[in-house]
Coordinates of C-alpha atoms in Angstrom, one line a residue:
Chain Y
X1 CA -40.7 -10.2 37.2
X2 CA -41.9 -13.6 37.7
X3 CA -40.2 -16.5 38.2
X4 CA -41.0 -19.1 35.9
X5 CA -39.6 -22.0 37.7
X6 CA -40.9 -23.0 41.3
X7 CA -37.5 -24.4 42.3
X8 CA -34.2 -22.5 41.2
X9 CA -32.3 -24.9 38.5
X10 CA -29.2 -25.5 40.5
X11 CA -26.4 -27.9 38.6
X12 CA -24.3 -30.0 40.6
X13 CA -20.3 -29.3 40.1
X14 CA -20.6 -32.3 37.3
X15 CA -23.4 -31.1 35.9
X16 CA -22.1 -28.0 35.2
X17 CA -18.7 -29.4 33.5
X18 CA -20.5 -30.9 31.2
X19 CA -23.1 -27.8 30.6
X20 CA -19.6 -25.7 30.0
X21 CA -18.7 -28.4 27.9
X22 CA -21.3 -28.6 26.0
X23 CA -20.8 -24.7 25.6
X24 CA -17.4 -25.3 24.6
X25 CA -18.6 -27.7 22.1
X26 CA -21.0 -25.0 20.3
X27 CA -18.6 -21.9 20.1
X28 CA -15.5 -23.9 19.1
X29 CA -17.2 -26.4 17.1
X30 CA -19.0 -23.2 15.0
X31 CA -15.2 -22.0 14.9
X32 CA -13.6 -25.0 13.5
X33 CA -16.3 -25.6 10.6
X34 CA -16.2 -21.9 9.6
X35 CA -12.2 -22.5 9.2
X36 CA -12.7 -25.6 7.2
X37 CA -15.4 -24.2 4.9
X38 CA -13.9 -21.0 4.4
X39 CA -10.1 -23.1 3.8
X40 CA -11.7 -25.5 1.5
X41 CA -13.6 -22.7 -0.8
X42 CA -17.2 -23.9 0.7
X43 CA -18.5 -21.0 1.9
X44 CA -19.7 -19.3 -1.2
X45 CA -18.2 -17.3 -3.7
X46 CA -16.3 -15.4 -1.5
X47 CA -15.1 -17.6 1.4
X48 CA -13.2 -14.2 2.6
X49 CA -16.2 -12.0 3.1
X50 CA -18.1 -15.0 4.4
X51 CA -15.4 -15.7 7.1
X52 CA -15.0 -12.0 7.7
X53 CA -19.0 -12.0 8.1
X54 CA -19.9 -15.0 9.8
X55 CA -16.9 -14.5 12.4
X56 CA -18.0 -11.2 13.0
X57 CA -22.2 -11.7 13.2
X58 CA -21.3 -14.8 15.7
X59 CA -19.6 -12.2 18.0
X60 CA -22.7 -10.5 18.2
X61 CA -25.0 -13.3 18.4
X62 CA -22.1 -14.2 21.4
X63 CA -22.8 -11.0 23.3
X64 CA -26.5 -10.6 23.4
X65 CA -25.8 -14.1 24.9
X66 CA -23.8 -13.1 27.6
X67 CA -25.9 -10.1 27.9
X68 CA -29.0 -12.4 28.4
X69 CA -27.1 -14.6 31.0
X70 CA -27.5 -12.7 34.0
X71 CA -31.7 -11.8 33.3
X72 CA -32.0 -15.5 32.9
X73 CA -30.3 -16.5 35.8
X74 CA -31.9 -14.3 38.0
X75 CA -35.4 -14.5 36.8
X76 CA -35.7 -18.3 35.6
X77 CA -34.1 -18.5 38.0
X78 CA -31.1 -20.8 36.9
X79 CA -28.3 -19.1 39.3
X80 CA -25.3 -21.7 37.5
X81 CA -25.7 -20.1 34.3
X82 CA -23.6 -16.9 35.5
X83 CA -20.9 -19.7 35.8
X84 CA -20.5 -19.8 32.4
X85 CA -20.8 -15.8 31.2
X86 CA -16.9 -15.3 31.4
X87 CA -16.8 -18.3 29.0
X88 CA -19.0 -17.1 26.7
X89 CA -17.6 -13.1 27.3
X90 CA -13.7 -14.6 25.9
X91 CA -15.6 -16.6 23.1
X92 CA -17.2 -12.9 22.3
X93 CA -13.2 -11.9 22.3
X94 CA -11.9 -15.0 20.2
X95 CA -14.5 -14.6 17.5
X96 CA -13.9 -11.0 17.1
X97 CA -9.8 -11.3 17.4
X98 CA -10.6 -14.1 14.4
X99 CA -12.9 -11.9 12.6
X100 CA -9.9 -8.8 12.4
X101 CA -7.5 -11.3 11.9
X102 CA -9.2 -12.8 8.5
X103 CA -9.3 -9.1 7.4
X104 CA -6.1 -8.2 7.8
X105 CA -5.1 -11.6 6.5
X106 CA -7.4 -12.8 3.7
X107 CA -8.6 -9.5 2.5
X108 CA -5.9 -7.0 3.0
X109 CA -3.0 -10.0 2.5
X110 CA -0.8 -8.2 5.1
X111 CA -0.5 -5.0 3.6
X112 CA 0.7 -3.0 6.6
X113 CA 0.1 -0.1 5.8
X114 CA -3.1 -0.4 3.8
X115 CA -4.3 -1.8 7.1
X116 CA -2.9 1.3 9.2
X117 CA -4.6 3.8 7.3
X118 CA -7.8 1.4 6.7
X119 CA -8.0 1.6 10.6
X120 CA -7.7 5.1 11.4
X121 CA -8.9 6.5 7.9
X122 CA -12.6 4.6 8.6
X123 CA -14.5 5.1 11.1
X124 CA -16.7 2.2 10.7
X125 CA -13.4 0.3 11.1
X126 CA -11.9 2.3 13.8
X127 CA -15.3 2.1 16.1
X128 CA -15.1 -1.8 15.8
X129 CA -11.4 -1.6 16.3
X130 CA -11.7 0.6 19.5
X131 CA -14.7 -2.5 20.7
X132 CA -12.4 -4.9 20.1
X133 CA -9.6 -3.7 21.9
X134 CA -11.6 -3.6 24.9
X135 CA -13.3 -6.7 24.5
X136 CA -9.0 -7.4 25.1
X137 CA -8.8 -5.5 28.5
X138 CA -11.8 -7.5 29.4
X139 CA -10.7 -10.7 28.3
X140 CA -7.3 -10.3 30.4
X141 CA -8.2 -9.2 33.4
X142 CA -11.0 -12.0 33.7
X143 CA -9.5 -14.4 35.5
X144 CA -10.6 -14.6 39.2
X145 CA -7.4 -13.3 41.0
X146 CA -7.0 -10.5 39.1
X147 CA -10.6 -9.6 39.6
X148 CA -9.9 -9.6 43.6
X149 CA -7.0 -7.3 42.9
X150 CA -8.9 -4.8 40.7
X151 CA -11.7 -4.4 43.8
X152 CA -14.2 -2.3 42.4
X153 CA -12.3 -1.5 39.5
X154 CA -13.1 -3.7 37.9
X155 CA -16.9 -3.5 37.6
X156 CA -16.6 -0.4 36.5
X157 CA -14.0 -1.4 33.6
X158 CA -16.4 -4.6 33.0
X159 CA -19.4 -2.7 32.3
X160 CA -18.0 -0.9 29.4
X161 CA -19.4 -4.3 27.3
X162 CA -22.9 -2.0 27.4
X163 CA -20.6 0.3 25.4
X164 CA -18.7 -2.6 23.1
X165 CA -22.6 -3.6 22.3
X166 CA -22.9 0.3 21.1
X167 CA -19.6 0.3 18.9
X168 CA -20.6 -2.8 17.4
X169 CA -23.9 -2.2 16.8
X170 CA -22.5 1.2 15.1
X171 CA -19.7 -0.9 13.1
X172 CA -22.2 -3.4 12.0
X173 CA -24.9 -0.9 10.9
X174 CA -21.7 1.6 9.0
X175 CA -20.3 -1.5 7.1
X176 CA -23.7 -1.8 5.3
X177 CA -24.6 0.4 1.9
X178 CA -27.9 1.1 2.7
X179 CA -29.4 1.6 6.5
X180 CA -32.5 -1.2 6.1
X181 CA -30.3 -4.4 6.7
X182 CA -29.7 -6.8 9.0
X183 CA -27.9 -5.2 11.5
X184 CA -31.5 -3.1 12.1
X185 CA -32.9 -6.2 13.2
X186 CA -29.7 -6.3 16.1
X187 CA -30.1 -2.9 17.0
X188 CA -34.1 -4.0 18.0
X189 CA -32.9 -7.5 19.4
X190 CA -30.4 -5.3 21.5
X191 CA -33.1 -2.9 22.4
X192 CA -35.5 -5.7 23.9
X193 CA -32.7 -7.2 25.7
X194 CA -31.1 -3.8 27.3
X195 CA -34.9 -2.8 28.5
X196 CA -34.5 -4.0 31.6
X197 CA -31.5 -2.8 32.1
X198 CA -32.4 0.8 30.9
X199 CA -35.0 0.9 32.7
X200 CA -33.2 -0.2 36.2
X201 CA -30.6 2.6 35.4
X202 CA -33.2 5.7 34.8
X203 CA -34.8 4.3 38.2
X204 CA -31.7 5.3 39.7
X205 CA -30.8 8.4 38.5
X206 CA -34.4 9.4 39.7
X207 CA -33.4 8.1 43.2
X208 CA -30.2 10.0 42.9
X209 CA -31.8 13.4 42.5
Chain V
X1 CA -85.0 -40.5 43.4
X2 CA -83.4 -40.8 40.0
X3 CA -79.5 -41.4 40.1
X4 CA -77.4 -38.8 38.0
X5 CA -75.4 -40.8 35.4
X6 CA -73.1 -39.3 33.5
X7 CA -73.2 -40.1 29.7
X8 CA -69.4 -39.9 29.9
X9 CA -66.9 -40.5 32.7
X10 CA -63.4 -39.2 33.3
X11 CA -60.8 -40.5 34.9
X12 CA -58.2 -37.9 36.6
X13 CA -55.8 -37.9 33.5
X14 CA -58.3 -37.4 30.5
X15 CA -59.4 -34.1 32.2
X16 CA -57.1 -31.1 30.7
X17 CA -55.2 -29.9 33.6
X18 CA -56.6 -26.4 34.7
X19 CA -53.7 -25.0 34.3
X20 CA -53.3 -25.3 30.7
X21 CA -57.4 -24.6 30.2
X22 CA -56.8 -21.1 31.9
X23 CA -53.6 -20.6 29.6
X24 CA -55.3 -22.1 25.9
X25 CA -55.3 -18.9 24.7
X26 CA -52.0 -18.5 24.9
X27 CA -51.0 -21.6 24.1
X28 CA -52.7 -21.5 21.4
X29 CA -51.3 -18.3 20.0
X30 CA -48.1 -19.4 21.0
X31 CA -48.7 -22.6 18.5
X32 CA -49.6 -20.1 15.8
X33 CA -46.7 -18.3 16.6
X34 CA -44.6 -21.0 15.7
X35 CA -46.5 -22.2 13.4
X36 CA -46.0 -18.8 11.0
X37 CA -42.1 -18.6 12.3
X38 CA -42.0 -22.2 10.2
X39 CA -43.6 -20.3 6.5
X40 CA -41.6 -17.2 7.3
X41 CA -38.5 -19.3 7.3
X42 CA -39.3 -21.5 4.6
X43 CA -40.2 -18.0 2.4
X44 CA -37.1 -16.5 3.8
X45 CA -34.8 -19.3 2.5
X46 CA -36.6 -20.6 -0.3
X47 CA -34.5 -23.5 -1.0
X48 CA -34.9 -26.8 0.6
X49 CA -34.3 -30.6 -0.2
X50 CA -37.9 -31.3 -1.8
X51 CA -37.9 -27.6 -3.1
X52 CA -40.8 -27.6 -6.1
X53 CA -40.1 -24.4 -7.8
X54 CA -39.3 -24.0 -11.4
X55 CA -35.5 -23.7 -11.6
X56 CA -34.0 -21.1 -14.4
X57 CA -33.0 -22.7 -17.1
X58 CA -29.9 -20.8 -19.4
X59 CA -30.8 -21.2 -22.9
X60 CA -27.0 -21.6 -24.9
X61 CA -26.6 -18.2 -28.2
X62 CA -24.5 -18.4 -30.7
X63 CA -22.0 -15.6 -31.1
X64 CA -18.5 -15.1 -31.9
X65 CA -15.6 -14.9 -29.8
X66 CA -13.8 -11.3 -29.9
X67 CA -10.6 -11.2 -30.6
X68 CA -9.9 -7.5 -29.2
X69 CA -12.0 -7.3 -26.2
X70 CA -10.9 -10.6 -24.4
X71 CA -8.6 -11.5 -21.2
X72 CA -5.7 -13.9 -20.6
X73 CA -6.5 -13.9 -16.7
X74 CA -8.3 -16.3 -14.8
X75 CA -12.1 -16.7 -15.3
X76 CA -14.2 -16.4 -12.4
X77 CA -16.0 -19.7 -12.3
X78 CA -19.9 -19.8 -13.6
X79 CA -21.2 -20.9 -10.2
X80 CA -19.4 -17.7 -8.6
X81 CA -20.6 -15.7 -10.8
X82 CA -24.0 -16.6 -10.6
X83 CA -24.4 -16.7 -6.8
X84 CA -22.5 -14.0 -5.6
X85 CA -24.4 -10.8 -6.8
X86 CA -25.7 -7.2 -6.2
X87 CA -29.2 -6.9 -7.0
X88 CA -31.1 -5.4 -4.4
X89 CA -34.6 -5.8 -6.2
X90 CA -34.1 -9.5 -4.8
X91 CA -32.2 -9.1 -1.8
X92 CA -28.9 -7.2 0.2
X93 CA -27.5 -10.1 0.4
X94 CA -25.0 -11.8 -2.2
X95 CA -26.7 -14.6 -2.5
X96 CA -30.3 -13.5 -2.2
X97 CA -30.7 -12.5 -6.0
X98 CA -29.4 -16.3 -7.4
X99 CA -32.1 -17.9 -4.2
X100 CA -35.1 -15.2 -4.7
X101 CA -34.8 -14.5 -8.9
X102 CA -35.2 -18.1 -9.5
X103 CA -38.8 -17.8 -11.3
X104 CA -38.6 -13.9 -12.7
X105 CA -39.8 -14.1 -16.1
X106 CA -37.8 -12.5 -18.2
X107 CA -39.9 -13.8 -21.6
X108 CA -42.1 -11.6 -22.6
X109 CA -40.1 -8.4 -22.0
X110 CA -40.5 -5.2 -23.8
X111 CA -37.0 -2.6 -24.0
X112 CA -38.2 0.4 -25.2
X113 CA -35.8 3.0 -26.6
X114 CA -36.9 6.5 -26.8
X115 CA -36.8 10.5 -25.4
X116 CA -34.6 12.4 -27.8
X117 CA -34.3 10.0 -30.8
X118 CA -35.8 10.2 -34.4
X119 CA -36.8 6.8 -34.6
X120 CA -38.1 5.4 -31.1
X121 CA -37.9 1.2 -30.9
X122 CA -39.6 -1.1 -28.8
X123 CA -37.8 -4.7 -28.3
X124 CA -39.9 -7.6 -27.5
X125 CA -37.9 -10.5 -26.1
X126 CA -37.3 -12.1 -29.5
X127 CA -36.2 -9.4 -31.5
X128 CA -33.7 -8.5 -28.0
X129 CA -32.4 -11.7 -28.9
X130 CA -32.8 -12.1 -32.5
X131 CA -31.9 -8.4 -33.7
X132 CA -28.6 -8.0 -33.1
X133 CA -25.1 -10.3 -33.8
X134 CA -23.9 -11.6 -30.6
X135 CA -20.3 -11.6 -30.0
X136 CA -18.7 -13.0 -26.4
X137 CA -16.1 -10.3 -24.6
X138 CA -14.2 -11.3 -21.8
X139 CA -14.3 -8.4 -19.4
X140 CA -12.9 -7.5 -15.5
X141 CA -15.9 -6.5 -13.4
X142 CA -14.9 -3.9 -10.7
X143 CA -17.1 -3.8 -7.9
X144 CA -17.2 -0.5 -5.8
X145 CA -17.4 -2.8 -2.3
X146 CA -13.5 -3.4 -3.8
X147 CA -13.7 -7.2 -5.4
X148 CA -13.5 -8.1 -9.1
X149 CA -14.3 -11.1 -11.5
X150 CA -13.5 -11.6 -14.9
X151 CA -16.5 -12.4 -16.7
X152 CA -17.1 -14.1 -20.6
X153 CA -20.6 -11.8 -21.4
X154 CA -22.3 -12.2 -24.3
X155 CA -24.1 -9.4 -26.4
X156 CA -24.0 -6.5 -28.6
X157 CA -22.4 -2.2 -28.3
X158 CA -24.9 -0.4 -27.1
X159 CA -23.8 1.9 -29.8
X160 CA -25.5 -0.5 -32.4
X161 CA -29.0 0.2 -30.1
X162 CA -28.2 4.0 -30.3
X163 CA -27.5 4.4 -33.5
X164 CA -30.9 2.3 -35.0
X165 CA -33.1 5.1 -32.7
X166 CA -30.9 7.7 -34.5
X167 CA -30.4 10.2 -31.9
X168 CA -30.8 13.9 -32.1
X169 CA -28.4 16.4 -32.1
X170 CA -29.7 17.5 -28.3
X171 CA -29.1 14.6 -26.7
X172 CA -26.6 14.6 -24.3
X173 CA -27.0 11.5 -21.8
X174 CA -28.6 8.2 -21.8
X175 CA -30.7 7.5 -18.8
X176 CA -31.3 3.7 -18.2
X177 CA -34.1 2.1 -16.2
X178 CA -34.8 -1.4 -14.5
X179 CA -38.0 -2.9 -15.0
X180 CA -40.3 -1.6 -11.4
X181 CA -42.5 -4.9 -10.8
X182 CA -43.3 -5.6 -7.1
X183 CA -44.8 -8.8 -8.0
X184 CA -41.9 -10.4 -8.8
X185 CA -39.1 -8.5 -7.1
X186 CA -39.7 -8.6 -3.1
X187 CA -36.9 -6.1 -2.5
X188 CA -39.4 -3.3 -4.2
X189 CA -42.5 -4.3 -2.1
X190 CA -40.5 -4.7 1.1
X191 CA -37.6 -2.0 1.8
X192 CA -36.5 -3.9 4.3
X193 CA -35.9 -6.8 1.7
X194 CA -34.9 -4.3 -1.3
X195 CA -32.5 -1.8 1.9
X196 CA -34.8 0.7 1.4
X197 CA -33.4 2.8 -2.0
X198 CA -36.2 3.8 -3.8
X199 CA -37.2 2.1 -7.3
X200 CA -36.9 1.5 -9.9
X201 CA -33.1 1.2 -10.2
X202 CA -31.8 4.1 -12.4
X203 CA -28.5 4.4 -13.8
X204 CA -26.9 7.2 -16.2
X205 CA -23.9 7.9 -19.2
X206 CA -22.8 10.1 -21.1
X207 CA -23.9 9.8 -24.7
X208 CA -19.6 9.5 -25.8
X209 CA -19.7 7.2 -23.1
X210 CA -22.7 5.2 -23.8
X211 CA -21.3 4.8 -27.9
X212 CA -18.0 3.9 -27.0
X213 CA -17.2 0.3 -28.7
X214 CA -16.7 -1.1 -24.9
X215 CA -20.0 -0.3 -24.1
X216 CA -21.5 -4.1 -24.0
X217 CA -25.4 -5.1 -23.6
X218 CA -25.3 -8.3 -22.6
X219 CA -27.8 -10.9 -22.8
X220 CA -25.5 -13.8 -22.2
X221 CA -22.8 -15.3 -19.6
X222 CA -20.6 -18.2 -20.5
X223 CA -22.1 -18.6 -23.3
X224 CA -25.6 -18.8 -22.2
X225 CA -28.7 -16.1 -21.7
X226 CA -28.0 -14.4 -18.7
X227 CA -29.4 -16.0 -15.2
X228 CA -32.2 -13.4 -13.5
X229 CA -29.3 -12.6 -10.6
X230 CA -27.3 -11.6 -13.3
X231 CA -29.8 -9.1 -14.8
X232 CA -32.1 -11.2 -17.6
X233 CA -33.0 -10.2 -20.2
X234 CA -30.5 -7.7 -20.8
X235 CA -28.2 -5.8 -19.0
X236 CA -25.7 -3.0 -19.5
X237 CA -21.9 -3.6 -18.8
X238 CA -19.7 -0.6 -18.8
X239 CA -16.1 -2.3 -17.5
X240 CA -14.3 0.9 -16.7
X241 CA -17.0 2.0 -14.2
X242 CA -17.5 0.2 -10.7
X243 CA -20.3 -2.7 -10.8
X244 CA -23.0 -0.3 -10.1
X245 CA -23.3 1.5 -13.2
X246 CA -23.8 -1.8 -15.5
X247 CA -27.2 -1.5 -14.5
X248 CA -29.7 -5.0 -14.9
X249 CA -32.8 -6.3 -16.5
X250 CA -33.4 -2.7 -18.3
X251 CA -36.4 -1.8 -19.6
X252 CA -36.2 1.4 -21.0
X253 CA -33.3 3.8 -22.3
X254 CA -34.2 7.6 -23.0
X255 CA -31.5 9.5 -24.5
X256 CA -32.0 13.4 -22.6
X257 CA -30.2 16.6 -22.7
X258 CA -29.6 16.5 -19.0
X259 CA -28.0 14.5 -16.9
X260 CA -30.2 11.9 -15.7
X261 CA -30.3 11.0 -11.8
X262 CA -28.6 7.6 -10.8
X263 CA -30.0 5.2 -7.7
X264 CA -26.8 5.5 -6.2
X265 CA -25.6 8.8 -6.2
X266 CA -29.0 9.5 -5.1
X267 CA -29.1 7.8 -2.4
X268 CA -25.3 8.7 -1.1
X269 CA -24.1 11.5 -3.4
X270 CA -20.5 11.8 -1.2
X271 CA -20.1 8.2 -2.0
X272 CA -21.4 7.3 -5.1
X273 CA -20.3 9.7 -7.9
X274 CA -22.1 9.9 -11.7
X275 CA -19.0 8.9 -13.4
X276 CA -18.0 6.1 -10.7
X277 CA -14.6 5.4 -13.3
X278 CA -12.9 3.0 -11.4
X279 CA -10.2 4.6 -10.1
X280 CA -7.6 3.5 -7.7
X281 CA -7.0 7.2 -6.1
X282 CA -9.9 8.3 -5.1
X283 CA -10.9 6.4 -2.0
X284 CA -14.3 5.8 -1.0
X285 CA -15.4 7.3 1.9
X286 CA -15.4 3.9 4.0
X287 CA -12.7 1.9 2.3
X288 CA -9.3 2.5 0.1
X289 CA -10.1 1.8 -3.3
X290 CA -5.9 1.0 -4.1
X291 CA -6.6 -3.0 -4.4
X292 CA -9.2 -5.1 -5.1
X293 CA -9.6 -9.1 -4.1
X294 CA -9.6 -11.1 -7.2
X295 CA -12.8 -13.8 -7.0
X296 CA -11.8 -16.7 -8.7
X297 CA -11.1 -20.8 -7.4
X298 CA -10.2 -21.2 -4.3
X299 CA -10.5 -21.0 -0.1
X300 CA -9.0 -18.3 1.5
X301 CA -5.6 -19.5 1.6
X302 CA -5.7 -18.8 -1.9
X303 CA -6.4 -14.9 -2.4
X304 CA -5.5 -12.7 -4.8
X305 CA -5.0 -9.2 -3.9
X306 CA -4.1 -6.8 -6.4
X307 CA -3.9 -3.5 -7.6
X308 CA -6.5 -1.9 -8.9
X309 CA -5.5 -0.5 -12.6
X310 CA -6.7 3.1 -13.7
X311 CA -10.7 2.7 -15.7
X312 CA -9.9 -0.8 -14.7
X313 CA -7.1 -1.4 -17.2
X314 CA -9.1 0.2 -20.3
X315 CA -6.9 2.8 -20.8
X316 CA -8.8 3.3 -24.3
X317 CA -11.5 5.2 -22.8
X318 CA -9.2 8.2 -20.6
X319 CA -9.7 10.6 -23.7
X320 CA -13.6 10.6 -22.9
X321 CA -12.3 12.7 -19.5
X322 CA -9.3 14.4 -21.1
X323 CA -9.8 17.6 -19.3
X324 CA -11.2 16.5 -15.9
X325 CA -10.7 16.5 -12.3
X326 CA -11.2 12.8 -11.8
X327 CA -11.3 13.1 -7.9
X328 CA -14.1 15.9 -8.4
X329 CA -15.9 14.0 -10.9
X330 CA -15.8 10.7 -9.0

């Protein structure tokens, strides 16, 4: 592919505490005003759904993110940005810890066991359940010296996030009545970003056999 | 020799850089681009600060307040009720009907009433809102996606309807219809607006269930004519059935001998039953149907979950299935 910049954007340590920050600022800041609108009844009529919603979508939008961080970096090329994908790859987790939580909390009120049997009686909920827990393993073992412990491990374990894009692509689509909705338009988003990926791994399996 | 003078002269930084000549296609596409993402998103949102389009305006009825079909609980508030609906003709999402119904005219209209009757009837708007006495019931409003409101409606029995068409003795069923009008309902010219279920919207009862006295057509909401979101002209609002069945903006009821197909069950049969009594045993397939999450004032600090009552607390109507397998006949 091309590169589209003569010069690779490099960002000076400083530079790139502030670009981090500025991350920071977007992710939590979206956090914080859903909270407050959804605490102070100004997120519609039903502040639950559109907490439970907006949390969840915002994951999403949050992992096609990190998903675009490594193409970008390598083709704009802008090598600093992969500083900032396990930032953005634990805001996927929060937002989606967040998202369950408001269901279990706001719309199920705690009911145990309504929540038990909501999880493994529905499979829309149990596929998201099974992303988000590990989006979990992910989260905890991303921190840099367990990473040197797991060796190669831990590739392996991190590239299951192609398969938490496929659960919660599934979830998304499963929650809806009717198949023409918005999550159609993340399965295609998904699509164009995985291309190159795609078409990287059927290269290899052709150089395998 | 004659000197070449050029009419015009340049200087390096009036010339377009040859760069950007080679890529003016492009770029100029790309500008178009951009250009059309700005009207899609304006059309897609339809509200904005120096918005021009006619707002709906609810007209106030006058009807009397019933005394037996009426609610001590807590209202759902106007504004909730009137931005939070299902009405796929405008949109999938709640609050696409209340954004995208803003100019639907429901004046003139035409409600035709026919199939196996004696006496046929065609409503025009006036005599929809002229014809009959309104009275204002204050019903619970299950929706299948497991929420509720409590909502003052305004209107008439359908049984009032039924009985002016005088039906035969054949007919078995009353088959309702929404009004099919591309024009002014984006969700039936674009499934990827209306989620793709085929139109128009159909819904189904049985006749006992169509006459019975909690059978409401309602052509008002607190107190006013209903907002398009909520189904203007007329609707039909069945309380002991989820959401679905009180199908909106109806434009023609045919009383049959069969039992007429419904949008819903069509389109997911193992989900969406004909009956669809609300029923707190029979789960749907994707969530329990034991509770529901009471709309009313309120962030989400301030939730009411409850249980969900049998027919949705109208215990009056459980004779109309006295010897049925409710979980069969979902």
């Amino acid at each position: 592919m091309k590169r589209l910049l003569k010069k690779p954007l490099r960002l000076t340590p400083l530079q790139l505490r502030l670009f981090k920050t500025g991350l920071h600022a977007v992710f939590m800041g979206y956090l914080i005003f859903l909270g407050w609108a959804a605490v102070t009844d100004n997120l519609g009529a039903d502040p639950v759904k559109a907490l439970i919603h907006g949390t969840g979508t915002s994951a999403l939008n949050i992992l096609l993110f990190t998903l675009l961080i490594s193409p970008i970096a390598k083709h704009l090329p802008f090598p600093s940005l992969m500083q900032c994908r396990r930032l953005a790859g634990i805001y996927v987790f929060v937002y989606a810890l967040i998202h369950l939580s408001s269901y279990v909390s706001f719309e199920l009120q705690f009911d145990w066991a309504l929540v038990t049997s909501e999880i493994i009686e529905r499979p829309y909920i149990t596929v998201g359940f099974i992303a988000l827990l590990d989006l979990f393993l992910l989260s905890i073992t991303s921190p840099m010296w367990v990473r040197r412990r797991m060796k190669r491990t831990w590739q392996h374990l991190h590239n299951s996030i192609y398969l938490i894009l496929l659960l919660v692509l599934i979830h998304f689509s499963w929650s809806r009545k009717t198949a023409l909705q918005e999550p159609l338009i993340y399965w295609i988003i998904a699509l164009l970003i995985m291309t190159p990926r795609i078409q990287y791994w059927i290269q290899h399996i052709k150089r395998r056999r | 020799m004659k000197r070449f003078r050029p009419s015009q002269t340049f200087t390096d930084n009036q010339v377009t850089d040859e760069r950007v000549f080679q890529d003016r296609r492009r770029l100029l596409k790309s500008l178009g681009f951009v250009g059309a993402g700005t009207l899609l998103s304006q059309s897609a949102h339809g509200v904005g600060w120096f918005d021009s389009e006619p707002e709906f305006e609810a007209k106030s009825l006058s009807f009397t307040p019933s005394d037996k079909f009426t609610t001590d609980e807590a209202k759902t508030p106007y504004t909730k009720v009137t931005s939070y609906n299902n009405f796929y003709e405008f949109g999938t999402g709640k609050d696409d009907p209340a954004e995208r119904a803003k100019s639907f005219k429901t004046d003139p209209w035409t409600l035709r009433i026919d199939g196996l009757v004696k006496n046929p009837i065609t409503l025009d708007y006036d005599a929809i809102m002229k014809q009959f006495a309104f009275e204002e019931r204050i019903y619970r409003m299950r929706c299948v996606e497991a929420w509720s409101m409590v909502i003052p409606w305004v209107g008439f029995e359908l049984n009032k309807l039924i009985q002016l068409a005088s039906p035969l003795g054949s007919a078995k069923y009353v088959a309702f219809e929404t009004l099919h009008d591309p024009k002014q309902m984006p969700g039936q010219r674009n499934p990827f607006i209306g989620g793709g279920i085929d139109y128009p919207y159909v819904e189904g009862l049985r006749l006992d269930e169509a006459t019975h006295p909690l059978t409401l057509m309602a052509t008002g909401v607190y107190g006013k004519t209903l907002p398009p979101q909520n189904g203007a002209p007329i609707r039909l609002v069945v309380p002991w059935k989820y959401g679905f069945k009180s199908i909106k903006s109806i434009v023609r009821i045919t009383l049959t001998e069969r039992q007429p197909p419904t949008t819903w069950n069509r389109l997911a049969s193992n989900e969406y039953g004909f009956y669809a009594n609300v029923n707190p045993k029979v789960a749907h397939p994707r969530w329990s149907q034991a509770s529901e999450r009471r709309i009313t004032d309120g962030g989400v600090f301030n939730q009411q979950r409850i249980a969900t009552r049998m027919f949705n607390g109208y215990e009056e109507v459980a004779p109309l299935y006295a010897n049925m397998d409710l979980a069969r006949y979902y």
